[in-house]
Each structure stands twice: as structure tokens, then as C-alpha cells.
């Protein structure tokens, strides 16, 4: 049985949402370019077919809304810091969320129910579903513990 604690803070959330932020920023830029093109060409030419360029408002709107939402959630993490305590067993892991020294939630997650596991230089992201992830800070585990955890999560290289 291995127990690892990870503080869920602004830095860990930024690492988790890094790719999503890039995607939404790209959508915003593409949408903005299309809308600017519509404005520029619309002032020069009077062609009803130019209205097709208004479709660029869709990626711009989605990108803007989701980019702002992600940034707001990251800022909320500064105020609502908590620590997840992960206990790895042979067939499952237990997650206990601790805030102000008190356990505020627990979850039992069988390895077979994990949807996806990703890792970067600092963290391992364990997805119990497509949209949420548990964040495990790799530096909080010894090399031996990390090797065992990766084997349990089928992340071994």
C-alpha cells in the first residue's frame, strides 16, 4: 500500500488545463481573423456571400467563453486549496480530499474503471471519466513508489 499526498492548487490546475487553453485560444484567434476578414471585405465589397464569414463568430465565441471559464476556475483554486491523499492498493485506489485538516470527501476508484492516464514532467493525471482528473505530483513519491504506481496504472514504459 502506497500513500501519496498532492496539494491541488493553481499550479497543478494550470498544468492540467494547458492543452485545453491552447485549443481555446487557437479557436479564438481563428474566429477573430475570420470576423476581421468579414469586416474588412464587407466594407470594400457588397457581396451577400461574404456573410458566410460570420460563421467564424462560432469558434470565436466558444473559444472566448471556455478560455475565460478555465481561467476563472484556476483563480478559484487559489482560494479553495485542498490536498488529495491517494492510497494505492493492488486493485483500486482510495482518494481522500482534505481541506483545513478535515476530510471533506472520499472516493474509491478501481484501476479497471480508469478512463485515461496522462503524465508530464511534474504530474500524473488519472481520469475516472472523460472530463475530470485526479492530479498526482510525481515529486511527492520516491522512485520506487512511482514505478509501482505506474505499473498499477498501466503507465509503465
mmCIF file of C-alpha atoms in Angstrom:
data_model
loop_
_atom_site.group_PDB
_atom_site.id
_atom_site.type_symbol
_atom_site.label_atom_id
_atom_site.label_comp_id
_atom_site.label_asym_id
_atom_site.label_seq_id
_atom_site.Cartn_x
_atom_site.Cartn_y
_atom_site.Cartn_z
ATOM 1 C CA UNK A 1 0.000 0.000 0.000
ATOM 2 C CA UNK A 2 1.426 3.373 -1.077
ATOM 3 C CA UNK A 3 0.115 6.723 0.163
ATOM 4 C CA UNK A 4 0.944 9.972 -1.641
ATOM 5 C CA UNK A 5 -0.373 13.473 -0.938
ATOM 6 C CA UNK A 6 -0.776 16.181 -3.570
ATOM 7 C CA UNK A 7 -1.846 19.755 -2.972
ATOM 8 C CA UNK A 8 -4.404 20.747 -5.595
ATOM 9 C CA UNK A 9 -3.518 24.354 -6.284
ATOM 10 C CA UNK A 10 -3.258 26.896 -9.079
ATOM 11 C CA UNK A 11 -0.046 25.383 -10.473
ATOM 12 C CA UNK A 12 -1.467 21.864 -10.757
ATOM 13 C CA UNK A 13 -4.637 23.173 -12.424
ATOM 14 C CA UNK A 14 -2.587 25.164 -14.949
ATOM 15 C CA UNK A 15 -0.676 22.022 -15.817
ATOM 16 C CA UNK A 16 -3.907 20.043 -16.200
ATOM 17 C CA UNK A 17 -5.603 22.618 -18.454
ATOM 18 C CA UNK A 18 -2.589 23.681 -20.510
ATOM 19 C CA UNK A 19 -3.618 21.921 -23.741
ATOM 20 C CA UNK A 20 -7.275 22.958 -23.403
ATOM 21 C CA UNK A 21 -6.252 26.585 -23.016
ATOM 22 C CA UNK A 22 -4.119 26.377 -26.162
ATOM 23 C CA UNK A 23 -7.033 24.849 -28.119
ATOM 24 C CA UNK A 24 -9.499 27.518 -26.965
ATOM 25 C CA UNK A 25 -7.020 30.322 -27.600
ATOM 26 C CA UNK A 26 -6.484 28.959 -31.125
ATOM 27 C CA UNK A 27 -10.259 28.870 -31.710
ATOM 28 C CA UNK A 28 -10.491 32.476 -30.549
ATOM 29 C CA UNK A 29 -7.694 33.593 -32.879
ATOM 30 C CA UNK A 30 -9.127 31.761 -35.898
ATOM 31 C CA UNK A 31 -12.567 33.201 -35.171
ATOM 32 C CA UNK A 32 -11.192 36.713 -34.727
ATOM 33 C CA UNK A 33 -9.285 36.522 -38.013
ATOM 34 C CA UNK A 34 -12.449 35.383 -39.816
ATOM 35 C CA UNK A 35 -14.520 38.156 -38.269
ATOM 36 C CA UNK A 36 -11.912 40.803 -39.109
ATOM 37 C CA UNK A 37 -11.805 39.480 -42.662
ATOM 38 C CA UNK A 38 -15.597 39.791 -42.818
ATOM 39 C CA UNK A 39 -15.436 43.390 -41.606
ATOM 40 C CA UNK A 40 -12.629 44.348 -43.975
ATOM 41 C CA UNK A 41 -14.090 42.707 -47.061
ATOM 42 C CA UNK A 42 -17.643 43.780 -46.130
ATOM 43 C CA UNK A 43 -16.652 47.440 -46.186
ATOM 44 C CA UNK A 44 -14.971 47.094 -49.579
ATOM 45 C CA UNK A 45 -17.395 44.737 -51.389
ATOM 46 C CA UNK A 46 -21.138 44.366 -51.207
ATOM 47 C CA UNK A 47 -21.475 40.657 -51.729
ATOM 48 C CA UNK A 48 -24.082 38.570 -49.861
ATOM 49 C CA UNK A 49 -21.739 35.563 -49.996
ATOM 50 C CA UNK A 50 -19.411 37.317 -47.573
ATOM 51 C CA UNK A 51 -21.977 36.640 -44.853
ATOM 52 C CA UNK A 52 -20.590 33.096 -44.732
ATOM 53 C CA UNK A 53 -17.599 34.585 -42.917
ATOM 54 C CA UNK A 54 -19.916 35.328 -39.987
ATOM 55 C CA UNK A 55 -19.644 31.621 -39.169
ATOM 56 C CA UNK A 56 -16.255 32.487 -37.673
ATOM 57 C CA UNK A 57 -18.194 34.003 -34.764
ATOM 58 C CA UNK A 58 -18.915 30.436 -33.565
ATOM 59 C CA UNK A 59 -15.309 29.348 -32.869
ATOM 60 C CA UNK A 60 -14.545 32.828 -31.542
ATOM 61 C CA UNK A 61 -17.463 32.664 -29.097
ATOM 62 C CA UNK A 62 -16.726 29.108 -27.928
ATOM 63 C CA UNK A 63 -13.043 29.832 -27.545
ATOM 64 C CA UNK A 64 -13.664 33.024 -25.601
ATOM 65 C CA UNK A 65 -16.231 31.533 -23.218
ATOM 66 C CA UNK A 66 -14.220 28.401 -22.421
ATOM 67 C CA UNK A 67 -10.909 30.271 -22.123
ATOM 68 C CA UNK A 68 -12.439 32.683 -19.608
ATOM 69 C CA UNK A 69 -14.096 29.797 -17.723
ATOM 70 C CA UNK A 70 -10.830 27.886 -17.376
ATOM 71 C CA UNK A 71 -9.022 30.999 -16.116
ATOM 72 C CA UNK A 72 -11.773 31.681 -13.547
ATOM 73 C CA UNK A 73 -11.580 28.092 -12.281
ATOM 74 C CA UNK A 74 -7.808 28.322 -11.935
ATOM 75 C CA UNK A 75 -8.128 31.550 -9.927
ATOM 76 C CA UNK A 76 -10.730 29.908 -7.658
ATOM 77 C CA UNK A 77 -8.154 27.240 -6.795
ATOM 78 C CA UNK A 78 -6.087 29.945 -5.067
ATOM 79 C CA UNK A 79 -8.931 30.486 -2.589
ATOM 80 C CA UNK A 80 -10.063 26.859 -2.308
ATOM 81 C CA UNK A 81 -6.829 24.911 -1.952
ATOM 82 C CA UNK A 82 -7.128 21.351 -0.753
ATOM 83 C CA UNK A 83 -4.984 18.236 -0.620
ATOM 84 C CA UNK A 84 -5.766 14.856 -2.121
ATOM 85 C CA UNK A 85 -4.363 11.837 -0.335
ATOM 86 C CA UNK A 86 -4.026 8.877 -2.707
ATOM 87 C CA UNK A 87 -3.725 5.371 -1.281
ATOM 88 C CA UNK A 88 -2.772 2.801 -3.912
ATOM 89 C CA UNK A 89 -3.783 -0.823 -3.303
ATOM 90 C CA UNK A 90 -3.470 -3.837 -5.620
ATOM 91 C CA UNK A 91 -6.875 -3.487 -7.359
ATOM 92 C CA UNK A 92 -8.017 0.023 -6.503
ATOM 93 C CA UNK A 93 -7.035 3.396 -5.142
ATOM 94 C CA UNK A 94 -8.672 5.483 -2.440
ATOM 95 C CA UNK A 95 -8.743 9.255 -2.726
ATOM 96 C CA UNK A 96 -9.390 11.387 0.344
ATOM 97 C CA UNK A 97 -9.793 15.142 -0.123
ATOM 98 C CA UNK A 98 -8.580 17.128 2.874
ATOM 99 C CA UNK A 99 -9.331 20.809 3.477
ATOM 100 C CA UNK A 100 -8.346 22.664 6.636
ATOM 101 C CA UNK A 101 -7.229 19.388 8.218
ATOM 102 C CA UNK A 102 -10.624 17.760 7.736
ATOM 103 C CA UNK A 103 -11.586 15.048 5.248
ATOM 104 C CA UNK A 104 -14.282 16.574 3.057
ATOM 105 C CA UNK A 105 -14.695 13.709 0.593
ATOM 106 C CA UNK A 106 -13.517 10.223 -0.288
ATOM 107 C CA UNK A 107 -13.683 8.071 -3.383
ATOM 108 C CA UNK A 108 -12.721 4.511 -4.221
ATOM 109 C CA UNK A 109 -11.540 4.071 -7.801
ATOM 110 C CA UNK A 110 -10.822 0.661 -9.311
ATOM 111 C CA UNK A 111 -7.962 0.677 -11.805
ATOM 112 C CA UNK A 112 -10.166 -1.110 -14.356
ATOM 113 C CA UNK A 113 -12.585 1.869 -14.242
ATOM 114 C CA UNK A 114 -9.952 4.472 -15.102
ATOM 115 C CA UNK A 115 -10.713 6.015 -18.492
ATOM 116 C CA UNK A 116 -7.301 7.545 -19.216
ATOM 117 C CA UNK A 117 -3.938 8.234 -17.576
ATOM 118 C CA UNK A 118 -1.585 11.001 -18.758
ATOM 119 C CA UNK A 119 1.668 12.295 -17.385
ATOM 120 C CA UNK A 120 4.018 15.192 -17.855
ATOM 121 C CA UNK A 121 7.284 16.084 -16.136
ATOM 122 C CA UNK A 122 5.615 17.053 -12.848
ATOM 123 C CA UNK A 123 2.270 15.267 -12.612
ATOM 124 C CA UNK A 124 0.307 12.130 -13.376
ATOM 125 C CA UNK A 125 -3.309 12.800 -14.354
ATOM 126 C CA UNK A 126 -5.757 9.994 -13.572
ATOM 127 C CA UNK A 127 -9.103 10.329 -15.344
ATOM 128 C CA UNK A 128 -12.061 8.490 -13.763
ATOM 129 C CA UNK A 129 -14.173 9.898 -16.641
ATOM 130 C CA UNK A 130 -13.592 11.978 -19.783
ATOM 131 C CA UNK A 131 -13.861 15.353 -18.064
ATOM 132 C CA UNK A 132 -12.261 15.167 -14.593
ATOM 133 C CA UNK A 133 -8.819 14.152 -13.436
ATOM 134 C CA UNK A 134 -7.067 13.391 -10.185
ATOM 135 C CA UNK A 135 -3.668 15.065 -10.058
ATOM 136 C CA UNK A 136 -0.717 13.216 -8.525
ATOM 137 C CA UNK A 137 2.508 15.176 -8.026
ATOM 138 C CA UNK A 138 5.384 12.904 -9.008
ATOM 139 C CA UNK A 139 7.967 14.596 -6.771
ATOM 140 C CA UNK A 140 5.935 13.587 -3.679
ATOM 141 C CA UNK A 141 6.725 9.915 -4.374
ATOM 142 C CA UNK A 142 10.013 8.054 -4.265
ATOM 143 C CA UNK A 143 11.331 6.469 -7.478
ATOM 144 C CA UNK A 144 10.322 3.021 -6.212
ATOM 145 C CA UNK A 145 6.804 4.208 -5.327
ATOM 146 C CA UNK A 146 6.472 5.955 -8.677
ATOM 147 C CA UNK A 147 7.477 2.799 -10.547
ATOM 148 C CA UNK A 148 4.896 0.759 -8.616
ATOM 149 C CA UNK A 149 2.169 3.380 -9.196
ATOM 150 C CA UNK A 150 2.913 3.463 -12.933
ATOM 151 C CA UNK A 151 2.629 -0.333 -13.072
ATOM 152 C CA UNK A 152 -0.709 -0.225 -11.248
ATOM 153 C CA UNK A 153 -1.980 2.442 -13.660
ATOM 154 C CA UNK A 154 -0.583 0.598 -16.721
ATOM 155 C CA UNK A 155 1.650 3.598 -17.434
ATOM 156 C CA UNK A 156 4.948 1.697 -17.449
ATOM 157 C CA UNK A 157 7.170 2.398 -20.438
#
